[in-house]
């Protein structure tokens, strides 16, 4: 490896060999592709290695690559506060999308994984409380998937209850509020 090779790439290659793919470096972020079954081990390595210390999980997001196969992807955005480095890890997932939870590595993954479940239907195996975080219980489907109808599914459930939506306040609409 050359002198310019980032330390995180050297250490990941030494530890994981060819199981983790280097996707390159762009806009200050080094990206890797990992198989779903290795995500927990890779995240724990990145967090606990004394030279790396990726101690902050910024985000986990879902991606729908329809019509590609595999269709779904979980993307992990990590940050090393001591080193000021950013890393992105991408996991391609089958259908139905499943990946092990990383809540045992970062507790904040609880919220991020629930969001990816609610919007994309990515099931995080072993998650302590995988339930909807934005949509109401009983909501059908996953609204960020590319095959979700733009107007939603016809749903008998009114999220506002029997009373309907809250009343509008026309008196506020006519006032000039700075």
PDB file of C-alpha atoms in Angstrom:
ATOM      1  CA  UNK A   1       0.000   0.000   0.000  1.00  0.00           C
ATOM      2  CA  UNK A   2       1.195   3.499  -0.729  1.00  0.00           C
ATOM      3  CA  UNK A   3       2.061   6.201   1.783  1.00  0.00           C
ATOM      4  CA  UNK A   4      -1.229   7.979   0.930  1.00  0.00           C
ATOM      5  CA  UNK A   5      -3.371   4.962   1.866  1.00  0.00           C
ATOM      6  CA  UNK A   6      -5.623   5.935   4.798  1.00  0.00           C
ATOM      7  CA  UNK A   7      -4.951   4.169   8.080  1.00  0.00           C
ATOM      8  CA  UNK A   8      -8.548   2.939   8.343  1.00  0.00           C
ATOM      9  CA  UNK A   9      -8.227   1.167   4.969  1.00  0.00           C
ATOM     10  CA  UNK A  10      -4.935  -0.465   5.981  1.00  0.00           C
ATOM     11  CA  UNK A  11      -6.334  -1.715   9.294  1.00  0.00           C
ATOM     12  CA  UNK A  12      -9.619  -2.937   7.786  1.00  0.00           C
ATOM     13  CA  UNK A  13      -7.769  -4.787   5.018  1.00  0.00           C
ATOM     14  CA  UNK A  14      -5.387  -6.387   7.532  1.00  0.00           C
ATOM     15  CA  UNK A  15      -8.250  -7.507   9.783  1.00  0.00           C
ATOM     16  CA  UNK A  16     -10.955  -8.480   7.266  1.00  0.00           C
ATOM     17  CA  UNK A  17      -9.008  -9.266   4.089  1.00  0.00           C
ATOM     18  CA  UNK A  18     -11.142  -9.220   0.941  1.00  0.00           C
ATOM     19  CA  UNK A  19     -14.468  -9.560   2.804  1.00  0.00           C
ATOM     20  CA  UNK A  20     -14.824  -5.755   2.909  1.00  0.00           C
ATOM     21  CA  UNK A  21     -14.691  -3.844  -0.400  1.00  0.00           C
ATOM     22  CA  UNK A  22     -13.082  -0.416  -0.661  1.00  0.00           C
ATOM     23  CA  UNK A  23     -15.481   1.898  -2.529  1.00  0.00           C
ATOM     24  CA  UNK A  24     -13.085   4.834  -2.525  1.00  0.00           C
ATOM     25  CA  UNK A  25     -12.771   8.263  -0.984  1.00  0.00           C
ATOM     26  CA  UNK A  26     -14.917  11.247  -1.952  1.00  0.00           C
ATOM     27  CA  UNK A  27     -15.938  14.495  -0.252  1.00  0.00           C
ATOM     28  CA  UNK A  28     -14.009  13.677   2.921  1.00  0.00           C
ATOM     29  CA  UNK A  29     -15.666  10.282   3.418  1.00  0.00           C
ATOM     30  CA  UNK A  30     -14.131   6.850   2.905  1.00  0.00           C
ATOM     31  CA  UNK A  31     -16.742   4.305   1.802  1.00  0.00           C
ATOM     32  CA  UNK A  32     -16.756   0.532   2.211  1.00  0.00           C
ATOM     33  CA  UNK A  33     -19.133  -2.254   1.207  1.00  0.00           C
ATOM     34  CA  UNK A  34     -19.710  -5.042   3.714  1.00  0.00           C
ATOM     35  CA  UNK A  35     -21.879  -8.151   3.666  1.00  0.00           C
ATOM     36  CA  UNK A  36     -24.757  -7.899   6.167  1.00  0.00           C
ATOM     37  CA  UNK A  37     -23.496 -10.806   8.263  1.00  0.00           C
ATOM     38  CA  UNK A  38     -20.268  -8.873   8.996  1.00  0.00           C
ATOM     39  CA  UNK A  39     -21.755  -5.482   9.888  1.00  0.00           C
ATOM     40  CA  UNK A  40     -21.684  -5.943  13.673  1.00  0.00           C
ATOM     41  CA  UNK A  41     -18.090  -7.202  13.690  1.00  0.00           C
ATOM     42  CA  UNK A  42     -16.957  -4.388  11.363  1.00  0.00           C
ATOM     43  CA  UNK A  43     -18.720  -1.677  13.381  1.00  0.00           C
ATOM     44  CA  UNK A  44     -17.319  -3.002  16.655  1.00  0.00           C
ATOM     45  CA  UNK A  45     -13.817  -3.085  15.115  1.00  0.00           C
ATOM     46  CA  UNK A  46     -14.122   0.507  13.860  1.00  0.00           C
ATOM     47  CA  UNK A  47     -15.377   1.724  17.233  1.00  0.00           C
ATOM     48  CA  UNK A  48     -13.001  -0.173  19.522  1.00  0.00           C
ATOM     49  CA  UNK A  49      -9.706  -0.137  17.588  1.00  0.00           C
ATOM     50  CA  UNK A  50      -7.471   2.329  19.484  1.00  0.00           C
ATOM     51  CA  UNK A  51      -6.126   3.931  16.290  1.00  0.00           C
ATOM     52  CA  UNK A  52      -9.561   4.386  14.682  1.00  0.00           C
ATOM     53  CA  UNK A  53     -12.139   5.090  17.417  1.00  0.00           C
ATOM     54  CA  UNK A  54     -15.231   5.668  15.277  1.00  0.00           C
ATOM     55  CA  UNK A  55     -17.205   6.449  18.416  1.00  0.00           C
ATOM     56  CA  UNK A  56     -20.145   8.315  16.867  1.00  0.00           C
ATOM     57  CA  UNK A  57     -22.869   6.738  14.735  1.00  0.00           C
ATOM     58  CA  UNK A  58     -24.189   9.722  12.771  1.00  0.00           C
ATOM     59  CA  UNK A  59     -26.926   7.917  10.863  1.00  0.00           C
ATOM     60  CA  UNK A  60     -28.247   4.689   9.427  1.00  0.00           C
ATOM     61  CA  UNK A  61     -30.383   5.161   6.366  1.00  0.00           C
ATOM     62  CA  UNK A  62     -32.189   2.910   3.959  1.00  0.00           C
ATOM     63  CA  UNK A  63     -31.949   3.013   0.182  1.00  0.00           C
ATOM     64  CA  UNK A  64     -34.285   1.436  -2.371  1.00  0.00           C
ATOM     65  CA  UNK A  65     -32.436   0.699  -5.625  1.00  0.00           C
ATOM     66  CA  UNK A  66     -35.503  -0.604  -7.475  1.00  0.00           C
ATOM     67  CA  UNK A  67     -35.357  -2.237 -10.065  1.00  0.00           C
ATOM     68  CA  UNK A  68     -31.807  -3.434  -9.219  1.00  0.00           C
ATOM     69  CA  UNK A  69     -31.206  -6.734  -7.436  1.00  0.00           C
ATOM     70  CA  UNK A  70     -30.387  -6.793  -4.585  1.00  0.00           C
ATOM     71  CA  UNK A  71     -32.855  -3.993  -4.201  1.00  0.00           C
ATOM     72  CA  UNK A  72     -32.257  -2.597  -0.702  1.00  0.00           C
ATOM     73  CA  UNK A  73     -29.282  -1.145   1.093  1.00  0.00           C
ATOM     74  CA  UNK A  74     -28.532  -0.072   4.658  1.00  0.00           C
ATOM     75  CA  UNK A  75     -25.965   2.735   4.847  1.00  0.00           C
ATOM     76  CA  UNK A  76     -24.076   3.483   8.069  1.00  0.00           C
ATOM     77  CA  UNK A  77     -22.421   6.887   8.579  1.00  0.00           C
ATOM     78  CA  UNK A  78     -19.701   6.860  11.254  1.00  0.00           C
ATOM     79  CA  UNK A  79     -17.498   9.592  12.671  1.00  0.00           C
ATOM     80  CA  UNK A  80     -14.321   9.440  14.740  1.00  0.00           C
ATOM     81  CA  UNK A  81     -14.415  12.409  17.108  1.00  0.00           C
ATOM     82  CA  UNK A  82     -10.737  12.095  18.157  1.00  0.00           C
ATOM     83  CA  UNK A  83      -9.440  11.727  14.570  1.00  0.00           C
ATOM     84  CA  UNK A  84     -12.068  13.809  12.738  1.00  0.00           C
ATOM     85  CA  UNK A  85     -12.571  11.035  10.141  1.00  0.00           C
ATOM     86  CA  UNK A  86     -15.775   9.984   8.426  1.00  0.00           C
ATOM     87  CA  UNK A  87     -16.622   6.522   7.121  1.00  0.00           C
ATOM     88  CA  UNK A  88     -19.624   5.218   5.198  1.00  0.00           C
ATOM     89  CA  UNK A  89     -20.460   1.506   5.206  1.00  0.00           C
ATOM     90  CA  UNK A  90     -22.928   0.124   2.673  1.00  0.00           C
ATOM     91  CA  UNK A  91     -24.710  -3.225   3.048  1.00  0.00           C
ATOM     92  CA  UNK A  92     -26.728  -4.556   0.121  1.00  0.00           C
ATOM     93  CA  UNK A  93     -29.762  -6.511   1.344  1.00  0.00           C
ATOM     94  CA  UNK A  94     -32.050  -9.069  -0.251  1.00  0.00           C
ATOM     95  CA  UNK A  95     -35.831  -9.088  -0.297  1.00  0.00           C
ATOM     96  CA  UNK A  96     -37.152  -8.975   2.382  1.00  0.00           C
ATOM     97  CA  UNK A  97     -34.313  -6.745   3.639  1.00  0.00           C
ATOM     98  CA  UNK A  98     -32.664  -8.038   6.834  1.00  0.00           C
ATOM     99  CA  UNK A  99     -29.455  -7.098   8.647  1.00  0.00           C
ATOM    100  CA  UNK A 100     -28.245  -7.642  12.237  1.00  0.00           C
ATOM    101  CA  UNK A 101     -28.753  -4.757  14.667  1.00  0.00           C
ATOM    102  CA  UNK A 102     -25.812  -2.645  15.835  1.00  0.00           C
ATOM    103  CA  UNK A 103     -27.601  -1.435  18.980  1.00  0.00           C
ATOM    104  CA  UNK A 104     -25.045  -3.446  20.972  1.00  0.00           C
ATOM    105  CA  UNK A 105     -22.281  -1.264  19.503  1.00  0.00           C
ATOM    106  CA  UNK A 106     -23.994   2.145  19.648  1.00  0.00           C
ATOM    107  CA  UNK A 107     -27.176   2.686  21.652  1.00  0.00           C
ATOM    108  CA  UNK A 108     -28.221   5.496  19.315  1.00  0.00           C
ATOM    109  CA  UNK A 109     -28.665   2.859  16.590  1.00  0.00           C
ATOM    110  CA  UNK A 110     -32.003   2.114  18.267  1.00  0.00           C
ATOM    111  CA  UNK A 111     -33.588   5.254  16.818  1.00  0.00           C
ATOM    112  CA  UNK A 112     -31.841   5.091  13.416  1.00  0.00           C
ATOM    113  CA  UNK A 113     -32.808   1.456  12.877  1.00  0.00           C
ATOM    114  CA  UNK A 114     -36.415   2.130  13.834  1.00  0.00           C
ATOM    115  CA  UNK A 115     -36.532   4.928  11.257  1.00  0.00           C
ATOM    116  CA  UNK A 116     -35.110   2.678   8.501  1.00  0.00           C
ATOM    117  CA  UNK A 117     -37.626  -0.018   9.495  1.00  0.00           C
ATOM    118  CA  UNK A 118     -40.544   2.432   9.441  1.00  0.00           C
ATOM    119  CA  UNK A 119     -39.658   4.043   6.101  1.00  0.00           C
ATOM    120  CA  UNK A 120     -38.102   1.136   4.128  1.00  0.00           C
ATOM    121  CA  UNK A 121     -39.070  -2.058   5.937  1.00  0.00           C
ATOM    122  CA  UNK A 122     -35.471  -3.040   6.703  1.00  0.00           C
ATOM    123  CA  UNK A 123     -35.679  -5.585   9.527  1.00  0.00           C
ATOM    124  CA  UNK A 124     -32.828  -5.255  12.016  1.00  0.00           C
ATOM    125  CA  UNK A 125     -32.489  -8.733  13.508  1.00  0.00           C
ATOM    126  CA  UNK A 126     -32.080  -8.682  17.285  1.00  0.00           C
ATOM    127  CA  UNK A 127     -33.270  -5.081  17.705  1.00  0.00           C
ATOM    128  CA  UNK A 128     -34.674  -4.609  21.237  1.00  0.00           C
ATOM    129  CA  UNK A 129     -37.749  -2.565  20.193  1.00  0.00           C
ATOM    130  CA  UNK A 130     -38.301  -2.596  16.422  1.00  0.00           C
ATOM    131  CA  UNK A 131     -41.565  -0.723  15.928  1.00  0.00           C
ATOM    132  CA  UNK A 132     -42.727   2.268  13.932  1.00  0.00           C
ATOM    133  CA  UNK A 133     -41.341   5.644  14.937  1.00  0.00           C
ATOM    134  CA  UNK A 134     -43.075   8.039  12.469  1.00  0.00           C
ATOM    135  CA  UNK A 135     -46.084   6.229  11.039  1.00  0.00           C
ATOM    136  CA  UNK A 136     -48.954   5.155  13.255  1.00  0.00           C
ATOM    137  CA  UNK A 137     -49.478   1.550  14.307  1.00  0.00           C
ATOM    138  CA  UNK A 138     -51.547  -0.200  11.677  1.00  0.00           C
ATOM    139  CA  UNK A 139     -50.080   1.841   8.791  1.00  0.00           C
ATOM    140  CA  UNK A 140     -49.754  -0.391   5.738  1.00  0.00           C
ATOM    141  CA  UNK A 141     -46.487  -0.447   3.806  1.00  0.00           C
ATOM    142  CA  UNK A 142     -43.256   1.516   3.891  1.00  0.00           C
ATOM    143  CA  UNK A 143     -43.587   5.029   2.414  1.00  0.00           C
ATOM    144  CA  UNK A 144     -40.000   5.558   1.179  1.00  0.00           C
ATOM    145  CA  UNK A 145     -39.979   2.460  -1.017  1.00  0.00           C
ATOM    146  CA  UNK A 146     -40.088   3.255  -4.716  1.00  0.00           C
ATOM    147  CA  UNK A 147     -43.123   1.031  -5.247  1.00  0.00           C
ATOM    148  CA  UNK A 148     -45.186   2.818  -2.585  1.00  0.00           C
ATOM    149  CA  UNK A 149     -48.141   4.611  -4.250  1.00  0.00           C
ATOM    150  CA  UNK A 150     -47.726   8.396  -4.259  1.00  0.00           C
ATOM    151  CA  UNK A 151     -51.203   8.891  -2.821  1.00  0.00           C
ATOM    152  CA  UNK A 152     -50.771   6.053  -0.338  1.00  0.00           C
ATOM    153  CA  UNK A 153     -52.897   2.968   0.039  1.00  0.00           C
ATOM    154  CA  UNK A 154     -56.624   3.289   0.588  1.00  0.00           C
ATOM    155  CA  UNK A 155     -56.750   3.103   4.372  1.00  0.00           C
ATOM    156  CA  UNK A 156     -59.807   2.804   6.572  1.00  0.00           C
ATOM    157  CA  UNK A 157     -57.837   4.004   9.589  1.00  0.00           C
ATOM    158  CA  UNK A 158     -58.026   7.744  10.191  1.00  0.00           C
ATOM    159  CA  UNK A 159     -54.819   8.747  12.019  1.00  0.00           C
ATOM    160  CA  UNK A 160     -56.670  11.639  13.691  1.00  0.00           C
ATOM    161  CA  UNK A 161     -59.379   9.442  15.226  1.00  0.00           C
ATOM    162  CA  UNK A 162     -63.145   9.821  14.917  1.00  0.00           C
ATOM    163  CA  UNK A 163     -62.982  13.601  15.351  1.00  0.00           C
ATOM    164  CA  UNK A 164     -61.055  14.096  12.108  1.00  0.00           C
ATOM    165  CA  UNK A 165     -58.119  16.481  11.647  1.00  0.00           C
ATOM    166  CA  UNK A 166     -57.658  19.432  13.991  1.00  0.00           C
ATOM    167  CA  UNK A 167     -59.707  22.513  13.059  1.00  0.00           C
ATOM    168  CA  UNK A 168     -58.048  25.160  10.931  1.00  0.00           C
ATOM    169  CA  UNK A 169     -57.556  28.665  12.235  1.00  0.00           C
ATOM    170  CA  UNK A 170     -58.510  31.072   9.422  1.00  0.00           C
ATOM    171  CA  UNK A 171     -57.951  34.023  11.757  1.00  0.00           C
ATOM    172  CA  UNK A 172     -54.221  33.149  11.889  1.00  0.00           C
ATOM    173  CA  UNK A 173     -53.934  32.855   8.118  1.00  0.00           C
ATOM    174  CA  UNK A 174     -55.073  36.461   7.613  1.00  0.00           C
ATOM    175  CA  UNK A 175     -52.680  38.034  10.132  1.00  0.00           C
ATOM    176  CA  UNK A 176     -49.233  39.192   9.130  1.00  0.00           C
ATOM    177  CA  UNK A 177     -46.990  37.401  11.608  1.00  0.00           C
ATOM    178  CA  UNK A 178     -43.286  38.360  11.381  1.00  0.00           C
TER     179      UNK A 178
END
